[in-house]
Amino acid sequence: MSRFLWLVLYSMLAAASGNDQTVKFSMRNLCGEDIRVFWIGFDGKLVEQSALPTKNSSSVGINSYRSHRFVVTYNRGSDAEVKAHALQEGTQYQVGATNDIVTVEPGLILVRHDAAHRGLEACRLAVQKCDPRAGLPPPSPPPPTQAERSAVAGSSQMSAQCVQGHVADWIADRRGELDFEWTVYRNIKAGLGAYGCRRDPPKSEPSAFDGAQAAGLAEEQVEVGA
């Protein structure tokens, strides 16, 4: 039952990703020391993704495209040594179809918290809420009677409906969050599209006086003062 729900949820989330090839993901360093993140270029060269090493408990956001590859390594030694270690022993990450949060765990183990991961986690929590026995090893009692089997079947049906309800609520909450984010994005985009730099009005330039005008002005001032 739960496996079916996970497959349905995964298909829904994958379909929601659309056809856009651009992907934004974030690398969060939880490995206990500074790391460096590189994009592996099409020529095999490494392109660093931040001006400074990513410290423990901090993140680096990256705008990329599907199927692009990155590599994570420790910030140990010189720049040449770090890049050599990245190519030889670093942990690689390939960009998927969704905006992910990737945590770098001790040992440079990467854990992708994508939409499918969050959906599966929601399903797991729903199963635990609806069936407290989930995850426990099955008991080994004597074979059940027909009445006991019927009672178990009815209980399983109720658990399935319970799980479906929790997952549906989670999807609705997530949809509300995405709708809000999309509204904010459209408002910002509209505001930027209507924005334009206004040109300052030209300053009035003083008129140039020739010698005759200056002399006449001087005579007027003398007459007034006399």
mmCIF file of C-alpha atoms in Angstrom:
data_model
loop_
_atom_site.group_PDB
_atom_site.id
_atom_site.type_symbol
_atom_site.label_atom_id
_atom_site.label_comp_id
_atom_site.label_asym_id
_atom_site.label_seq_id
_atom_site.Cartn_x
_atom_site.Cartn_y
_atom_site.Cartn_z
ATOM 1 C CA MET A 1 0.000 0.000 0.000
ATOM 2 C CA SER A 2 2.636 2.520 1.029
ATOM 3 C CA ARG A 3 4.867 1.605 -1.939
ATOM 4 C CA PHE A 4 1.981 2.360 -4.296
ATOM 5 C CA LEU A 5 1.432 5.754 -2.666
ATOM 6 C CA TRP A 6 5.114 6.581 -2.978
ATOM 7 C CA LEU A 7 5.100 5.727 -6.670
ATOM 8 C CA VAL A 8 2.016 7.862 -7.286
ATOM 9 C CA LEU A 9 3.484 10.766 -5.313
ATOM 10 C CA TYR A 10 6.817 10.510 -7.140
ATOM 11 C CA SER A 11 5.044 10.622 -10.513
ATOM 12 C CA MET A 12 3.039 13.688 -9.476
ATOM 13 C CA LEU A 13 6.108 15.544 -8.243
ATOM 14 C CA ALA A 14 8.153 14.625 -11.293
ATOM 15 C CA ALA A 15 5.406 15.829 -13.623
ATOM 16 C CA ALA A 16 5.249 19.132 -11.755
ATOM 17 C CA SER A 17 8.870 19.875 -12.565
ATOM 18 C CA GLY A 18 7.950 20.894 -16.111
ATOM 19 C CA ASN A 19 10.270 21.106 -19.129
ATOM 20 C CA ASP A 20 12.514 23.915 -17.952
ATOM 21 C CA GLN A 21 16.157 22.826 -18.094
ATOM 22 C CA THR A 22 17.366 25.376 -15.538
ATOM 23 C CA VAL A 23 17.742 24.119 -11.980
ATOM 24 C CA LYS A 24 18.696 25.896 -8.773
ATOM 25 C CA PHE A 25 20.105 23.854 -5.930
ATOM 26 C CA SER A 26 21.867 24.502 -2.647
ATOM 27 C CA MET A 27 24.827 22.691 -1.100
ATOM 28 C CA ARG A 28 24.720 22.766 2.716
ATOM 29 C CA ASN A 29 27.953 21.842 4.452
ATOM 30 C CA LEU A 30 27.407 19.555 7.448
ATOM 31 C CA CYS A 31 30.656 17.581 7.205
ATOM 32 C CA GLY A 32 32.497 19.346 10.040
ATOM 33 C CA GLU A 33 35.109 21.303 8.065
ATOM 34 C CA ASP A 34 35.469 23.698 5.134
ATOM 35 C CA ILE A 35 34.707 22.365 1.667
ATOM 36 C CA ARG A 36 35.017 23.610 -1.902
ATOM 37 C CA VAL A 37 32.493 23.039 -4.663
ATOM 38 C CA PHE A 38 33.480 22.934 -8.344
ATOM 39 C CA TRP A 39 31.572 22.632 -11.586
ATOM 40 C CA ILE A 40 33.125 20.058 -13.895
ATOM 41 C CA GLY A 41 33.278 21.883 -17.210
ATOM 42 C CA PHE A 42 32.706 20.251 -20.577
ATOM 43 C CA ASP A 43 36.475 20.250 -21.059
ATOM 44 C CA GLY A 44 37.032 18.543 -17.711
ATOM 45 C CA LYS A 45 38.370 21.664 -16.010
ATOM 46 C CA LEU A 46 37.104 22.674 -12.571
ATOM 47 C CA VAL A 47 35.267 25.956 -12.083
ATOM 48 C CA GLU A 48 34.891 27.039 -8.461
ATOM 49 C CA GLN A 49 31.383 28.024 -7.388
ATOM 50 C CA SER A 50 32.207 30.448 -4.577
ATOM 51 C CA ALA A 51 34.917 33.004 -3.963
ATOM 52 C CA LEU A 52 35.689 31.506 -0.547
ATOM 53 C CA PRO A 53 35.505 27.951 0.832
ATOM 54 C CA THR A 54 32.106 26.934 2.190
ATOM 55 C CA LYS A 55 32.368 26.764 5.963
ATOM 56 C CA ASN A 56 30.707 24.142 8.117
ATOM 57 C CA SER A 57 26.975 24.812 8.720
ATOM 58 C CA SER A 58 26.829 27.254 5.781
ATOM 59 C CA SER A 59 25.479 26.865 2.252
ATOM 60 C CA VAL A 60 26.257 27.822 -1.315
ATOM 61 C CA GLY A 61 23.461 28.362 -3.843
ATOM 62 C CA ILE A 62 24.093 27.366 -7.458
ATOM 63 C CA ASN A 63 22.146 28.080 -10.642
ATOM 64 C CA SER A 64 22.751 25.325 -13.168
ATOM 65 C CA TYR A 65 21.168 23.002 -15.720
ATOM 66 C CA ARG A 66 20.016 19.403 -15.719
ATOM 67 C CA SER A 67 22.744 16.753 -16.019
ATOM 68 C CA HIS A 68 25.568 19.192 -15.192
ATOM 69 C CA ARG A 69 28.152 17.666 -12.879
ATOM 70 C CA PHE A 70 29.756 19.101 -9.761
ATOM 71 C CA VAL A 71 32.369 17.794 -7.353
ATOM 72 C CA VAL A 72 32.828 18.471 -3.634
ATOM 73 C CA THR A 73 36.101 18.128 -1.733
ATOM 74 C CA TYR A 74 37.766 19.265 1.473
ATOM 75 C CA ASN A 75 39.646 22.553 1.565
ATOM 76 C CA ARG A 76 43.004 21.023 2.419
ATOM 77 C CA GLY A 77 46.311 22.223 0.987
ATOM 78 C CA SER A 78 47.072 24.546 -1.904
ATOM 79 C CA ASP A 79 44.683 25.347 -4.724
ATOM 80 C CA ALA A 80 46.392 22.831 -7.008
ATOM 81 C CA GLU A 81 46.287 20.146 -4.321
ATOM 82 C CA VAL A 82 42.589 20.754 -3.636
ATOM 83 C CA LYS A 83 41.702 20.461 -7.326
ATOM 84 C CA ALA A 84 43.809 17.329 -7.738
ATOM 85 C CA HIS A 85 42.070 15.756 -4.744
ATOM 86 C CA ALA A 86 38.679 16.788 -6.120
ATOM 87 C CA LEU A 87 39.329 15.015 -9.418
ATOM 88 C CA GLN A 88 40.745 11.898 -7.779
ATOM 89 C CA GLU A 89 38.741 11.427 -4.592
ATOM 90 C CA GLY A 90 36.047 14.115 -4.469
ATOM 91 C CA THR A 91 32.340 13.283 -4.372
ATOM 92 C CA GLN A 92 30.488 14.076 -7.586
ATOM 93 C CA TYR A 93 26.912 15.304 -7.889
ATOM 94 C CA GLN A 94 24.791 15.369 -11.036
ATOM 95 C CA VAL A 95 22.031 17.954 -11.259
ATOM 96 C CA GLY A 96 18.565 16.450 -11.448
ATOM 97 C CA ALA A 97 15.240 17.794 -12.640
ATOM 98 C CA THR A 98 14.136 19.512 -9.431
ATOM 99 C CA ASN A 99 15.409 22.294 -7.204
ATOM 100 C CA ASP A 100 17.213 20.356 -4.509
ATOM 101 C CA ILE A 101 18.816 20.887 -1.136
ATOM 102 C CA VAL A 102 21.956 18.747 -0.965
ATOM 103 C CA THR A 103 23.624 18.194 2.398
ATOM 104 C CA VAL A 104 27.306 17.303 2.578
ATOM 105 C CA GLU A 105 27.620 14.824 5.429
ATOM 106 C CA PRO A 106 30.827 13.612 7.164
ATOM 107 C CA GLY A 107 33.003 11.678 4.744
ATOM 108 C CA LEU A 108 31.753 13.889 1.871
ATOM 109 C CA ILE A 109 28.581 11.832 1.613
ATOM 110 C CA LEU A 110 25.952 13.768 -0.352
ATOM 111 C CA VAL A 111 22.280 13.462 0.571
ATOM 112 C CA ARG A 112 19.796 14.882 -1.926
ATOM 113 C CA HIS A 113 16.662 16.331 -0.351
ATOM 114 C CA ASP A 114 14.657 16.727 -3.553
ATOM 115 C CA ALA A 115 10.900 16.791 -4.057
ATOM 116 C CA ALA A 116 10.718 12.993 -4.205
ATOM 117 C CA HIS A 117 12.760 12.696 -1.002
ATOM 118 C CA ARG A 118 10.438 15.082 0.834
ATOM 119 C CA GLY A 119 7.393 13.292 -0.557
ATOM 120 C CA LEU A 120 8.658 9.896 0.565
ATOM 121 C CA GLU A 121 9.393 11.348 4.000
ATOM 122 C CA ALA A 122 5.818 12.668 4.164
ATOM 123 C CA CYS A 123 4.531 9.193 3.268
ATOM 124 C CA ARG A 124 6.713 7.565 5.916
ATOM 125 C CA LEU A 125 5.443 9.943 8.601
ATOM 126 C CA ALA A 126 1.850 9.358 7.478
ATOM 127 C CA VAL A 127 2.296 5.587 7.781
ATOM 128 C CA GLN A 128 3.711 5.998 11.284
ATOM 129 C CA LYS A 129 0.799 8.201 12.336
ATOM 130 C CA CYS A 130 -1.830 5.875 10.925
ATOM 131 C CA ASP A 131 -0.245 2.556 11.897
ATOM 132 C CA PRO A 132 1.904 2.622 15.063
ATOM 133 C CA ARG A 133 3.098 -0.904 14.224
ATOM 134 C CA ALA A 134 4.825 0.319 11.023
ATOM 135 C CA GLY A 135 8.529 -0.378 11.059
ATOM 136 C CA LEU A 136 8.292 -3.014 13.801
ATOM 137 C CA PRO A 137 9.252 -6.620 13.078
ATOM 138 C CA PRO A 138 6.170 -8.774 12.463
ATOM 139 C CA PRO A 139 5.143 -10.988 15.375
ATOM 140 C CA SER A 140 5.012 -14.743 14.964
ATOM 141 C CA PRO A 141 1.690 -15.864 16.535
ATOM 142 C CA PRO A 142 -0.215 -18.982 15.513
ATOM 143 C CA PRO A 143 -2.063 -18.777 12.169
ATOM 144 C CA PRO A 144 -5.031 -16.372 12.431
ATOM 145 C CA THR A 145 -8.613 -17.469 12.105
ATOM 146 C CA GLN A 146 -10.902 -16.276 9.324
ATOM 147 C CA ALA A 147 -12.503 -13.734 11.650
ATOM 148 C CA GLU A 148 -9.100 -12.390 12.624
ATOM 149 C CA ARG A 149 -8.072 -12.128 8.956
ATOM 150 C CA SER A 150 -11.248 -10.166 8.181
ATOM 151 C CA ALA A 151 -10.590 -7.824 11.070
ATOM 152 C CA VAL A 152 -7.000 -7.234 9.885
ATOM 153 C CA ALA A 153 -8.220 -6.537 6.334
ATOM 154 C CA GLY A 154 -10.676 -3.930 7.612
ATOM 155 C CA SER A 155 -7.982 -2.333 9.744
ATOM 156 C CA SER A 156 -5.598 -2.199 6.767
ATOM 157 C CA GLN A 157 -8.253 -0.473 4.662
ATOM 158 C CA MET A 158 -8.749 2.153 7.344
ATOM 159 C CA SER A 159 -4.982 2.637 7.603
ATOM 160 C CA ALA A 160 -4.739 3.087 3.828
ATOM 161 C CA GLN A 161 -7.448 5.753 3.896
ATOM 162 C CA CYS A 162 -5.715 7.434 6.821
ATOM 163 C CA VAL A 163 -2.379 7.533 4.976
ATOM 164 C CA GLN A 164 -4.044 8.861 1.821
ATOM 165 C CA GLY A 165 -5.631 11.655 3.845
ATOM 166 C CA HIS A 166 -2.338 12.694 5.461
ATOM 167 C CA VAL A 167 -0.486 12.647 2.140
ATOM 168 C CA ALA A 168 -3.266 14.619 0.433
ATOM 169 C CA ASP A 169 -3.043 17.244 3.201
ATOM 170 C CA TRP A 170 0.736 17.435 2.753
ATOM 171 C CA ILE A 171 0.399 17.906 -1.002
ATOM 172 C CA ALA A 172 -2.223 20.631 -0.481
ATOM 173 C CA ASP A 173 0.040 22.463 1.987
ATOM 174 C CA ARG A 174 2.998 22.194 -0.365
ATOM 175 C CA ARG A 175 0.870 23.402 -3.285
ATOM 176 C CA GLY A 176 -0.155 26.414 -1.210
ATOM 177 C CA GLU A 177 3.493 27.224 -0.496
ATOM 178 C CA LEU A 178 4.387 26.951 -4.197
ATOM 179 C CA ASP A 179 1.425 29.122 -5.209
ATOM 180 C CA PHE A 180 2.554 31.782 -2.725
ATOM 181 C CA GLU A 181 6.139 31.644 -4.003
ATOM 182 C CA TRP A 182 4.909 31.902 -7.590
ATOM 183 C CA THR A 183 2.739 34.919 -6.728
ATOM 184 C CA VAL A 184 5.702 36.669 -5.108
ATOM 185 C CA TYR A 185 7.865 35.867 -8.131
ATOM 186 C CA ARG A 186 5.300 37.253 -10.590
ATOM 187 C CA ASN A 187 4.868 40.433 -8.538
ATOM 188 C CA ILE A 188 8.601 41.015 -8.398
ATOM 189 C CA LYS A 189 8.945 40.303 -12.112
ATOM 190 C CA ALA A 190 6.118 42.713 -12.942
ATOM 191 C CA GLY A 191 7.655 45.400 -10.742
ATOM 192 C CA LEU A 192 11.061 45.011 -12.351
ATOM 193 C CA GLY A 193 9.522 45.036 -15.811
ATOM 194 C CA ALA A 194 7.790 48.376 -15.126
ATOM 195 C CA TYR A 195 10.861 49.908 -13.552
ATOM 196 C CA GLY A 196 12.832 52.444 -15.529
ATOM 197 C CA CYS A 197 15.552 54.891 -14.621
ATOM 198 C CA ARG A 198 14.200 58.425 -14.911
ATOM 199 C CA ARG A 199 16.564 60.895 -16.474
ATOM 200 C CA ASP A 200 17.311 63.954 -14.403
ATOM 201 C CA PRO A 201 16.104 67.216 -15.982
ATOM 202 C CA PRO A 202 18.900 69.110 -17.722
ATOM 203 C CA LYS A 203 20.479 71.807 -15.672
ATOM 204 C CA SER A 204 20.139 75.361 -16.989
ATOM 205 C CA GLU A 205 23.463 76.574 -18.306
ATOM 206 C CA PRO A 206 24.447 80.241 -17.604
ATOM 207 C CA SER A 207 24.380 82.348 -20.722
ATOM 208 C CA ALA A 208 27.705 83.544 -22.019
ATOM 209 C CA PHE A 209 28.382 87.282 -21.968
ATOM 210 C CA ASP A 210 30.513 88.895 -24.591
ATOM 211 C CA GLY A 211 32.693 91.864 -23.839
ATOM 212 C CA ALA A 212 30.115 94.484 -24.897
ATOM 213 C CA GLN A 213 27.382 92.967 -22.674
ATOM 214 C CA ALA A 214 29.739 92.849 -19.702
ATOM 215 C CA ALA A 215 30.738 96.473 -20.215
ATOM 216 C CA GLY A 216 27.105 97.569 -20.466
ATOM 217 C CA LEU A 217 26.205 95.688 -17.284
ATOM 218 C CA ALA A 218 29.104 97.335 -15.489
ATOM 219 C CA GLU A 219 27.954 100.802 -16.584
ATOM 220 C CA GLU A 220 24.429 100.105 -15.329
ATOM 221 C CA GLN A 221 25.764 99.033 -11.959
ATOM 222 C CA VAL A 222 27.867 102.220 -11.714
ATOM 223 C CA GLU A 223 24.893 104.430 -12.567
ATOM 224 C CA VAL A 224 22.722 102.694 -9.993
ATOM 225 C CA GLY A 225 25.344 103.094 -7.318
ATOM 226 C CA ALA A 226 26.069 106.780 -8.090
#
